[in-house]
């Protein structure tokens, strides 16, 4: 996951490959609630692991459900309709799919079994309406206090007396989640009698209600539907409100699929395709209809039961006018596809955008305009005309995962004629954790940029100048990959030492370098599967590395390996010749200097702190010898590239050095 303040996506030019979708958020939180309310244990496979499901799991745990997480499956042992805990305070983040149904279930349970529950969330959750649901529950006899603004969470549910004689009325034109919440929870009190719900107003987002009905059926609940106006939950007698299906497989998220369907439509040309696994023609999620909308815009979609394959068809895409009521979430992706269309697109009947994670109509308009698009909008529609002149934009995401995910696709601007292509900066990319924590990694796996558009920062300098620390910190701050090129020479040295190859046998050394099986994983370096992180730092290994690094044969072999680290979204590389030889066109080159005395002192401190014994004089002499070898060798000697910026960090803390370089980077960024 990218946990950085921003993520810069370079201009992209093509897409190809296969993605496996994370589990559906809508299905995950519904089945978690149902499994939590029913009797016995339900094993859920392929559950989404994200912010929204985590708050639901935490809430169920707090209510006394037993939950076992076993990798790809989660076992939930439910309450069997009986409260195990009669008082709790639950934090539900910004998860509407947790807030609405838990409010309903706990209000009903507190009214029939006694209880006192508080439900709250993040600030935005306290701006998302729930008044119509509260009204419906109060009419049933539940006692509910609004602890903040009337009509909004936080809420306190404290008992009441149910009166089920009246049919229940709920508004359907603000959020379908109110109806879904009632449908999911009312079986709890439907032992003796059928319970009818009447929907007032035109029901929006009907496909989400269909998901609810299908999942209720999996849990043995029978609901009769008369049009979209009346829903009747059949009395279950002594059978228990819900019957666990035992096991349940959660489909991939169809809303998440929309980004990759769009990706195929925009960028899978020349016989390539994007394959999406986890949803297909048998999906129960309404957002699968996004594929039809994408086809209208020109996508070529091949459907199988549990997968989609998408290619570019019409290009540019065809502008559309579409009523998006049936695909409110995925329709945001259409708004970004509209950037690549042959005219003005209009997405209508999207008023529900205003009460989602943010006011999505206003947010979308503001951010698309930054890219250069012409946008008009009203209370329930948005119209988008593609940019004539694309601009590098800093895209705000409003703590809205979908803003981040769909706006990333604007990076394909070179395909819409942007010359040169412009990068897209996504602010607060971490917000995708709501439904798709690995979204950007998944995206970068299947897209391509011109190599020269993938930014590289080089940090060169002598031994022990702090290059590694600085470069790794820069990479972490920018979400870039990190190449410690010295580790390649050290790994070759280590391999040579253990194979008994001498430092004077360039052919054998090059052979070793050519088949280095080196992997960098979470702070560790693995050589042929063995953890060599510590071994690589050994003094004898460093000395051997410094000697063998003078052989052109070895440098040549390691070159290709080093170039292969230039991957999306960018690279920070440290070494001796990163800026001068390997990445001569790097966007920013830093040359670190620090006196030999200062470097020896640092190295000494480092060794002592790790429990090694070392003499300062020896370290200093050794560093001087290495500097001399690195500087005087015939190939790729240690020199600052002519366009490198010098940074003498002798008197600087690591943080100050990092800030200095980030400031240089900012000066080079195209964002206003
Ligand atoms: O940076 P580090 O001390 O880990 O590098 C080990 C040795 O590898 C250095 O002494 C240097 O001789 C060599 N090296 C190199 N070119 C690089 C990185 C390291 O010659 N890009």
XYZ file of C-alpha atoms and ligand atoms in Angstrom:
693
model
C 0.000 0.000 0.000
C 1.218 3.528 -0.737
C 1.308 5.315 2.586
C 2.899 8.482 1.209
C 1.457 12.018 1.163
C 1.201 11.800 -2.614
C 1.838 9.401 -5.466
C 3.034 10.649 -8.858
C 1.909 8.486 -11.737
C 4.030 9.023 -14.855
C 2.310 9.353 -18.223
C 1.169 5.865 -19.266
C 0.856 4.426 -22.743
C -0.370 0.826 -22.654
C -2.030 -1.887 -20.582
C -1.869 -5.650 -20.713
C -2.125 -8.508 -18.244
C -4.276 -10.161 -15.653
C -5.638 -8.807 -12.393
C -7.316 -10.669 -9.562
C -9.860 -8.482 -7.816
C -10.218 -8.132 -4.063
C -13.541 -9.303 -2.613
C -16.661 -7.221 -3.048
C -17.172 -4.643 -0.319
C -20.964 -4.780 -0.606
C -21.068 -8.543 -0.342
C -18.375 -8.741 2.337
C -20.051 -6.422 4.812
C -23.510 -7.881 4.204
C -22.408 -11.475 4.729
C -20.337 -10.493 7.754
C -23.428 -9.005 9.363
C -25.595 -11.995 8.432
C -22.990 -14.451 9.694
C -22.710 -12.388 12.870
C -26.447 -12.461 13.510
C -27.174 -16.081 12.665
C -26.681 -19.231 14.672
C -23.523 -21.297 14.275
C -20.344 -20.816 12.295
C -20.039 -19.525 8.749
C -16.805 -19.778 6.785
C -16.395 -16.871 4.389
C -13.901 -17.257 1.529
C -12.354 -14.353 -0.362
C -13.632 -11.703 2.020
C -12.371 -8.211 1.263
C -9.608 -7.114 3.649
C -9.934 -3.340 3.852
C -10.782 -0.439 6.156
C -14.534 -0.912 5.721
C -14.570 -4.632 6.443
C -12.150 -4.196 9.320
C -14.526 -1.866 11.165
C -17.351 -4.366 10.630
C -15.213 -7.227 11.962
C -14.161 -5.138 14.965
C -17.793 -4.294 15.677
C -18.875 -7.935 15.501
C -16.046 -8.906 17.823
C -17.064 -6.200 20.276
C -20.598 -7.611 20.183
C -19.345 -11.048 21.148
C -19.028 -12.904 17.845
C -16.067 -15.275 17.623
C -13.956 -14.519 14.578
C -11.041 -16.573 13.295
C -8.944 -15.279 10.446
C -7.226 -17.982 8.455
C -5.673 -16.229 5.462
C -8.086 -16.570 2.567
C -10.991 -17.587 4.781
C -12.658 -16.118 7.848
C -14.807 -18.083 10.287
C -17.553 -16.151 12.030
C -19.584 -17.642 14.850
C -22.783 -15.665 15.173
C -24.997 -14.527 18.003
C -27.986 -16.645 16.988
C -30.196 -13.582 17.322
C -29.390 -13.107 21.030
C -27.332 -10.183 22.332
C -24.187 -11.403 24.091
C -23.207 -7.885 25.110
C -25.846 -5.337 26.068
C -23.749 -2.244 25.953
C -20.976 -1.194 23.574
C -19.506 1.791 21.813
C -18.668 1.037 18.183
C -16.422 3.038 15.857
C -17.363 2.474 12.213
C -14.938 4.708 10.335
C -16.507 5.913 7.094
C -18.242 2.624 6.282
C -21.862 3.258 5.340
C -22.215 -0.482 4.759
C -21.451 -1.001 8.459
C -23.230 2.011 9.977
C -26.686 1.543 8.455
C -27.219 -2.202 9.024
C -25.578 -2.265 12.474
C -27.748 0.660 13.568
C -30.818 -1.260 12.466
C -29.885 -4.622 13.934
C -28.779 -3.161 17.269
C -31.807 -0.865 17.529
C -34.116 -3.864 17.061
C -32.150 -6.091 19.430
C -31.922 -3.361 22.091
C -35.681 -2.770 21.833
C -36.508 -6.449 22.280
C -33.723 -7.604 24.617
C -32.607 -4.400 26.332
C -29.347 -2.628 25.554
C -27.462 0.606 25.130
C -25.215 1.061 22.093
C -23.308 3.994 20.687
C -22.334 4.082 17.003
C -19.948 6.669 15.627
C -17.497 7.189 12.791
C -15.060 9.667 11.248
C -16.119 13.293 10.727
C -17.417 12.613 7.207
C -19.571 9.758 8.523
C -21.236 12.312 10.777
C -22.202 14.263 7.632
C -23.761 11.283 5.858
C -27.552 11.206 6.331
C -29.232 8.473 8.341
C -32.361 10.407 9.439
C -34.803 8.481 7.246
C -33.634 5.206 8.716
C -33.813 6.601 12.253
C -37.369 7.797 11.541
C -38.377 4.347 10.323
C -36.883 2.682 13.399
C -38.505 5.184 15.770
C -41.871 4.539 14.147
C -41.297 0.889 15.063
C -40.746 1.825 18.702
C -36.948 1.934 18.948
C -35.455 4.615 21.199
C -32.682 6.425 19.352
C -30.782 9.595 20.288
C -28.866 11.622 17.750
C -25.754 12.682 19.624
C -24.655 15.274 17.075
C -26.763 16.827 14.307
C -30.361 15.609 13.972
C -30.491 13.118 11.113
C -26.816 12.110 11.301
C -24.547 9.820 13.322
C -23.293 9.504 16.008
C -26.292 7.660 17.403
C -27.227 6.117 20.722
C -29.618 3.170 20.673
C -31.183 2.444 24.015
C -34.057 0.039 24.013
C -37.683 0.849 23.336
C -40.815 -1.249 22.750
C -41.460 -2.642 19.329
C -44.815 -2.226 17.673
C -44.887 -4.219 14.474
C -48.572 -3.692 13.693
C -47.984 -0.894 11.212
C -46.250 -1.599 7.906
C -42.800 -0.069 7.985
C -42.201 2.889 5.707
C -38.762 3.957 4.572
C -37.570 6.464 1.994
C -35.829 4.908 -0.967
C -34.669 7.987 -2.821
C -31.721 9.087 -0.653
C -29.822 5.875 -0.113
C -30.820 2.304 -0.852
C -28.751 1.349 2.176
C -31.688 2.255 4.447
C -33.857 -0.381 2.834
C -30.967 -2.840 2.763
C -30.380 -2.284 6.474
C -34.020 -3.021 7.302
C -34.107 -6.085 5.065
C -30.967 -7.484 6.666
C -32.069 -6.909 10.262
C -35.842 -7.274 10.399
C -35.788 -11.089 10.245
C -34.538 -10.790 13.851
C -38.061 -9.810 14.901
C -40.070 -11.756 12.332
C -40.639 -14.957 14.283
C -44.415 -14.803 14.582
C -45.518 -12.629 11.740
C -44.660 -11.474 8.260
C -43.139 -8.015 8.216
C -43.798 -5.643 5.335
C -41.671 -2.689 4.317
C -43.117 0.006 2.080
C -40.695 2.137 0.122
C -41.648 5.796 -0.169
C -40.354 7.591 -3.233
C -38.579 6.066 -6.212
C -36.054 3.488 -5.007
C -32.523 4.326 -6.175
C -29.604 1.938 -6.720
C -31.913 -1.081 -7.082
C -29.071 -3.488 -7.924
C -27.685 -3.046 -4.418
C -31.052 -4.120 -3.003
C -30.887 -7.163 -5.259
C -27.546 -8.116 -3.736
C -29.187 -7.879 -0.327
C -32.081 -10.132 -1.373
C -29.783 -12.717 -2.940
C -27.580 -12.890 0.134
C -30.589 -13.095 2.456
C -31.723 -16.086 0.404
C -28.303 -17.712 0.992
C -28.992 -17.301 4.717
C -32.436 -18.881 4.419
C -34.500 -15.697 4.617
C -37.489 -15.524 2.275
C -38.463 -12.053 1.087
C -41.411 -11.408 -1.234
C -40.962 -8.434 -3.508
C -43.908 -6.584 -5.085
C -42.334 -4.346 -7.686
C -39.857 -2.090 -5.920
C -42.503 -0.712 -3.565
C -43.216 -3.427 -1.036
C -40.980 -6.100 0.483
C -42.376 -8.743 2.826
C -40.184 -10.823 5.111
C -41.856 -14.161 5.811
C -42.361 -15.238 9.418
C -39.815 -17.902 10.304
C -41.504 -19.403 13.368
C -39.137 -21.359 15.603
C -36.572 -21.887 12.847
C -34.341 -18.972 13.820
C -34.118 -15.820 11.780
C -31.166 -16.878 9.637
C -29.700 -20.221 8.585
C -25.960 -20.249 7.958
C -25.005 -21.592 4.530
C -21.897 -23.064 6.220
C -19.524 -21.776 3.567
C -19.797 -18.803 1.296
C -17.525 -17.503 -1.474
C -17.351 -13.737 -1.861
C -17.127 -12.539 -5.472
C -14.545 -10.034 -6.601
C -15.639 -6.413 -6.324
C -17.480 -5.321 -9.453
C -16.995 -1.636 -8.673
C -13.249 -2.257 -8.421
C -13.459 -4.083 -11.746
C -14.600 -0.837 -13.370
C -11.090 0.667 -13.235
C -9.623 -2.281 -15.069
C -12.450 -2.461 -17.582
C -11.754 1.197 -18.318
C -8.055 0.395 -18.486
C -8.669 -2.201 -21.183
C -10.934 0.147 -23.127
C -8.388 2.950 -23.019
C -5.057 1.207 -23.281
C -5.241 -2.474 -24.313
C -4.640 -2.001 -28.030
C -2.644 -3.915 -30.661
C -3.927 -7.367 -29.789
C -3.401 -6.931 -26.052
C -6.082 -7.334 -23.417
C -6.736 -6.865 -19.740
C -8.125 -9.946 -18.024
C -10.063 -9.413 -14.813
C -10.643 -12.394 -12.543
C -13.228 -12.549 -9.762
C -16.371 -11.256 -11.457
C -18.132 -12.185 -14.673
C -21.497 -12.860 -16.207
C -22.722 -14.746 -13.134
C -22.044 -11.889 -10.763
C -24.835 -10.803 -8.423
C -23.440 -7.272 -8.235
C -25.211 -4.529 -10.107
C -21.968 -2.752 -10.942
C -21.183 -5.522 -13.392
C -23.472 -3.485 -15.692
C -20.599 -1.015 -15.906
C -19.206 -3.338 -18.573
C -22.249 -2.554 -20.766
C -21.688 1.177 -20.333
C -18.008 0.749 -21.187
C -19.033 -1.153 -24.327
C -21.235 1.764 -25.329
C -18.140 3.941 -25.094
C -16.188 1.530 -27.287
C -14.731 -1.204 -25.053
C -14.678 -4.784 -26.338
C -15.641 -7.049 -23.463
C -15.628 -10.842 -23.456
C -17.508 -12.299 -20.501
C -17.177 -15.661 -18.844
C -18.815 -16.863 -15.640
C -16.174 -15.498 -13.321
C -13.902 -13.331 -15.467
C -13.872 -10.533 -18.006
C -11.453 -9.848 -20.814
C -11.330 -6.291 -22.111
C -9.755 -4.729 -25.199
C -9.835 -1.367 -26.820
C -12.513 -1.100 -29.532
C -13.485 2.372 -30.690
C -10.751 4.980 -30.347
C -11.132 7.699 -29.284
C -13.870 6.433 -27.015
C -17.425 7.410 -27.916
C -18.991 10.126 -25.779
C -22.153 8.917 -24.014
C -25.269 10.212 -22.356
C -26.339 7.772 -19.702
C -28.761 7.448 -16.801
C -26.370 6.057 -14.162
C -28.834 5.364 -11.379
C -28.179 1.636 -11.618
C -24.373 1.967 -11.306
C -23.776 4.947 -9.028
C -20.302 3.953 -7.823
C -18.861 2.639 -11.064
C -20.236 5.636 -12.945
C -17.361 7.665 -11.504
C -15.105 5.623 -13.750
C -17.191 6.678 -16.760
C -16.491 10.287 -15.818
C -12.774 9.622 -16.236
C -13.287 7.594 -19.428
C -15.057 10.692 -20.748
C -11.629 12.390 -20.830
C -10.788 10.074 -23.723
C -14.034 10.508 -25.672
C -14.798 12.160 -28.975
C -17.169 14.730 -27.509
C -19.142 15.738 -24.452
C -20.466 12.990 -22.169
C -23.364 13.421 -19.768
C -23.901 11.215 -16.706
C -27.391 11.721 -15.310
C -29.436 10.661 -12.284
C -26.441 10.607 -9.960
C -27.798 12.672 -7.036
C -26.653 9.944 -4.628
C -23.039 10.956 -5.427
C -23.574 13.891 -3.084
C -24.033 11.759 0.056
C -21.197 9.291 -0.506
C -17.673 9.394 0.932
C -17.592 13.003 -0.237
C -19.790 15.181 -2.484
C -18.628 13.283 -5.525
C -20.218 15.558 -8.107
C -18.394 18.636 -6.835
C -15.177 16.708 -6.239
C -15.153 15.133 -9.675
C -15.849 18.447 -11.384
C -13.058 20.235 -9.517
C -10.452 17.580 -10.205
C -11.328 16.931 -13.864
C -11.074 20.669 -14.483
C -7.540 20.677 -13.083
C -6.580 18.266 -15.875
C -7.960 20.679 -18.456
C -11.429 19.178 -19.016
C -14.490 21.386 -19.374
C -17.067 20.337 -16.787
C -20.584 21.478 -15.962
C -22.788 19.951 -13.311
C -26.057 20.243 -11.447
C -27.750 18.566 -8.490
C -27.950 15.212 -10.243
C -25.779 15.272 -13.367
C -22.304 16.000 -14.650
C -21.104 16.814 -18.193
C -17.525 16.365 -19.276
C -15.697 17.553 -22.381
C -12.129 16.237 -22.818
C -9.150 18.564 -22.384
C -7.733 20.307 -25.426
C -4.551 20.999 -23.485
C -3.753 18.477 -20.757
C -2.189 19.789 -17.576
C -0.119 18.037 -14.926
C -2.500 18.072 -11.985
C -2.373 17.505 -8.270
C -5.565 15.546 -7.746
C -7.271 15.847 -4.365
C -9.010 12.665 -3.285
C -11.242 13.861 -0.414
C -10.665 10.674 1.573
C -12.641 8.955 -1.185
C -11.102 5.733 -2.473
C -12.989 5.956 -5.769
C -11.664 9.435 -6.521
C -8.124 8.096 -6.175
C -8.721 4.940 -8.183
C -10.526 6.419 -11.153
C -8.460 9.598 -11.448
C -5.302 7.487 -11.760
C -6.511 6.572 -15.262
C -5.983 10.178 -16.364
C -2.287 9.236 -16.588
C -3.066 7.742 -20.016
C -3.174 11.281 -21.431
C -0.457 10.539 -24.055
C -3.033 8.280 -25.739
C -5.350 11.270 -25.989
C -2.669 13.304 -27.690
C -0.961 15.035 -24.771
C 2.551 15.941 -26.046
C 4.523 15.579 -23.940
C 2.441 13.372 -21.677
C 1.850 14.710 -18.192
C 2.085 12.880 -14.873
C -0.850 12.800 -12.461
C -0.268 13.402 -8.774
C -2.715 11.573 -6.517
C -2.845 13.157 -3.076
C -3.300 10.859 -0.069
C -3.203 7.630 -2.119
C -3.716 5.654 1.078
C -7.456 6.310 0.875
C -7.783 3.330 -1.505
C -7.446 1.144 1.602
C -11.198 1.546 2.040
C -11.846 -1.137 -0.566
C -8.650 -1.944 -2.486
C -5.465 -1.573 -0.428
C -3.208 -2.813 -3.251
C -4.888 -0.883 -6.027
C -1.832 1.003 -7.242
C 0.458 -2.019 -7.080
C -2.134 -3.976 -9.076
C -2.402 -1.149 -11.590
C 1.368 -0.792 -11.996
C 1.595 -4.515 -12.685
C -0.476 -4.227 -15.862
C 0.403 -0.817 -17.295
C 3.382 0.496 -19.202
C 5.121 3.855 -19.484
C 7.926 4.913 -21.785
C 11.025 3.986 -19.720
C 12.342 7.528 -19.966
C 9.111 8.778 -18.372
C 9.679 6.726 -15.221
C 11.452 9.116 -12.882
C 14.821 8.212 -11.410
C 16.677 9.922 -8.593
C 20.326 8.936 -8.219
C 22.387 9.256 -5.067
C 26.081 8.666 -5.621
C 28.972 9.091 -3.275
C 31.849 7.386 -1.494
C 31.602 4.497 0.937
C 29.779 5.176 4.190
C 28.573 8.601 3.133
C 25.018 7.694 4.136
C 23.789 7.122 0.566
C 21.804 4.062 1.474
C 20.002 5.690 4.361
C 19.218 8.802 2.339
C 18.131 6.896 -0.763
C 15.907 4.483 1.155
C 14.254 7.384 3.000
C 13.637 9.204 -0.282
C 12.138 6.084 -1.819
C 9.839 5.650 1.173
C 8.744 9.290 1.044
C 7.865 9.094 -2.657
C 6.612 5.509 -2.843
C 9.444 4.707 -5.285
C 11.423 1.514 -5.694
C 14.882 1.492 -4.195
C 18.063 0.108 -5.725
C 21.093 -0.377 -3.506
C 23.543 -1.033 -6.329
C 26.388 -1.651 -3.885
C 24.440 -4.700 -2.704
C 24.839 -6.211 -6.188
C 28.630 -5.882 -6.000
C 28.629 -7.083 -2.402
C 26.435 -10.049 -3.286
C 28.786 -10.977 -6.108
C 31.692 -10.650 -3.666
C 29.921 -12.877 -1.140
C 29.146 -15.451 -3.813
C 32.795 -15.315 -4.954
C 34.111 -15.758 -1.421
C 31.945 -18.791 -0.815
C 32.680 -20.289 -4.251
C 36.414 -19.687 -3.813
C 36.602 -17.382 -6.844
C 39.431 -14.870 -6.536
C 39.223 -11.116 -7.135
C 41.513 -11.497 -10.158
C 39.251 -13.707 -12.277
C 36.931 -11.318 -14.142
C 35.350 -14.006 -16.327
C 34.328 -16.134 -13.343
C 33.168 -13.049 -11.427
C 31.027 -11.906 -14.353
C 29.501 -15.397 -14.504
C 28.610 -15.161 -10.811
C 27.195 -11.653 -11.302
C 25.146 -12.849 -14.277
C 23.277 -15.445 -12.279
C 22.771 -13.548 -9.053
C 19.475 -14.653 -7.578
C 19.001 -11.559 -5.465
C 15.754 -10.356 -3.941
C 14.992 -7.357 -1.749
C 12.110 -7.987 0.615
C 10.858 -5.838 3.452
C 14.247 -4.664 4.665
C 16.018 -7.988 4.016
C 18.251 -9.078 1.164
C 17.940 -12.685 0.012
C 20.650 -14.371 -2.049
C 19.506 -17.702 -3.497
C 16.784 -17.701 -0.850
C 19.146 -17.177 2.110
C 18.977 -14.021 4.184
C 22.308 -12.262 3.599
C 21.402 -8.823 4.943
C 24.055 -8.983 7.680
C 26.644 -10.894 5.659
C 26.636 -8.254 2.936
C 27.716 -5.607 5.447
C 30.792 -7.590 6.517
C 34.088 -5.728 6.146
C 35.741 -8.511 4.116
C 32.770 -8.593 1.749
C 32.906 -4.805 1.322
C 36.637 -4.910 0.617
C 36.215 -7.698 -1.938
C 33.316 -5.800 -3.556
C 35.433 -2.703 -3.908
C 38.151 -4.735 -5.663
C 35.992 -6.700 -8.060
C 33.942 -3.604 -8.946
C 36.917 -2.454 -11.005
C 36.380 -5.210 -13.598
C 34.515 -3.942 -16.694
C 33.237 -7.482 -17.359
C 31.389 -7.528 -14.055
C 30.106 -3.962 -14.378
C 28.666 -4.811 -17.790
C 26.847 -7.864 -16.478
C 25.338 -5.996 -13.552
C 24.219 -3.125 -15.720
C 21.105 -4.799 -17.140
C 20.090 -5.937 -13.670
C 20.347 -2.370 -12.393
C 18.344 -0.963 -15.310
C 15.554 -3.444 -14.582
C 14.886 -1.676 -11.276
C 13.456 1.293 -13.169
C 9.813 0.437 -12.654
C 6.604 2.341 -12.009
C 6.078 4.638 -10.290
C 9.782 5.545 -9.983
C 13.224 4.655 -8.641
C 15.796 5.962 -6.217
C 19.173 4.352 -6.919
C 22.324 4.701 -4.874
C 25.902 3.781 -5.671
C 29.004 5.177 -7.322
C 27.985 5.531 -10.959
C 24.183 5.745 -10.869
C 24.072 9.306 -12.171
C 27.224 9.199 -14.277
C 26.856 5.842 -16.093
C 23.729 3.779 -15.360
C 21.019 6.474 -15.381
C 22.693 9.410 -17.144
C 19.316 11.024 -17.866
C 18.034 10.760 -14.268
C 15.764 13.647 -13.377
C 17.632 14.431 -10.173
C 21.213 13.489 -9.343
C 22.631 13.924 -5.903
C 26.297 13.510 -5.077
C 26.879 13.009 -1.380
C 30.117 14.097 0.166
C 31.340 13.897 3.716
C 34.907 13.899 4.954
C 36.612 10.518 5.350
C 36.955 11.237 9.095
C 33.246 11.900 9.476
C 32.352 8.767 7.493
C 34.764 6.623 9.506
C 33.238 7.942 12.717
C 29.708 7.066 11.543
C 30.746 3.605 10.456
C 32.483 3.082 13.792
C 29.350 4.085 15.722
C 27.220 1.824 13.568
C 29.464 -1.205 14.106
C 29.781 -0.654 17.854
C 26.005 -0.271 18.192
C 25.600 -3.630 16.492
C 28.032 -5.216 18.936
C 31.019 -5.552 16.547
C 34.450 -4.445 17.670
C 36.260 -2.021 15.389
C 39.150 0.433 15.521
C 38.562 3.905 14.168
C 42.063 4.120 12.632
C 41.542 0.865 10.729
C 38.178 1.996 9.424
C 39.611 5.322 8.283
C 42.505 3.665 6.499
C 40.180 1.192 4.887
C 37.780 3.908 3.712
C 40.650 5.892 2.212
C 41.846 2.824 0.353
C 38.349 2.163 -0.977
C 37.886 5.791 -2.008
C 41.169 5.581 -3.875
C 40.164 2.355 -5.643
C 36.688 3.715 -6.527
C 38.110 7.010 -7.778
C 41.114 5.729 -9.675
C 39.691 2.710 -11.451
C 39.541 2.896 -15.217
C 35.830 2.121 -15.645
C 33.048 4.088 -13.995
C 35.286 5.807 -11.489
C 33.603 7.602 -8.630
C 32.969 11.110 -9.958
C 30.049 13.449 -9.574
C 28.028 13.664 -12.784
C 28.386 17.154 -14.237
C 24.716 17.868 -13.572
C 24.686 16.381 -10.054
C 23.830 18.516 -7.052
C 26.422 18.256 -4.313
C 25.247 17.597 -0.793
C 27.810 17.681 1.986
C 25.956 15.983 4.804
C 28.839 16.097 7.339
C 26.855 18.388 9.628
C 23.345 17.346 8.617
C 20.890 14.989 10.255
C 19.312 12.360 8.028
C 15.969 14.205 8.152
C 17.619 17.448 7.065
C 19.342 15.695 4.137
C 16.071 14.080 3.083
C 14.215 17.395 3.275
C 16.934 19.071 1.218
C 16.658 16.507 -1.578
C 12.829 16.468 -1.478
C 12.924 20.248 -1.906
C 15.143 19.807 -4.997
C 12.720 17.197 -6.281
C 9.788 19.529 -5.789
C 11.559 22.241 -7.805
C 11.774 19.747 -10.668
C 8.156 18.643 -10.488
C 5.728 19.910 -13.123
C 2.869 20.458 -10.665
C 1.737 23.989 -10.102
O 27.973 1.166 -1.557
P 28.645 -0.064 -1.035
O 29.712 0.214 -0.044
O 27.685 -1.107 -0.576
O 29.338 -0.706 -2.307
C 30.248 -1.774 -2.227
C 31.337 -1.607 -3.272
O 30.748 -1.804 -4.569
C 31.946 -0.205 -3.280
O 33.112 -0.109 -2.553
C 32.203 0.076 -4.745
O 33.506 -0.228 -5.077
C 31.301 -0.874 -5.503
N 30.223 -0.186 -6.157
C 30.432 0.293 -7.437
N 29.403 0.892 -8.124
C 28.204 1.037 -7.567
C 27.975 0.567 -6.245
C 29.028 -0.033 -5.586
O 31.503 0.211 -7.956
N 27.205 1.608 -8.261
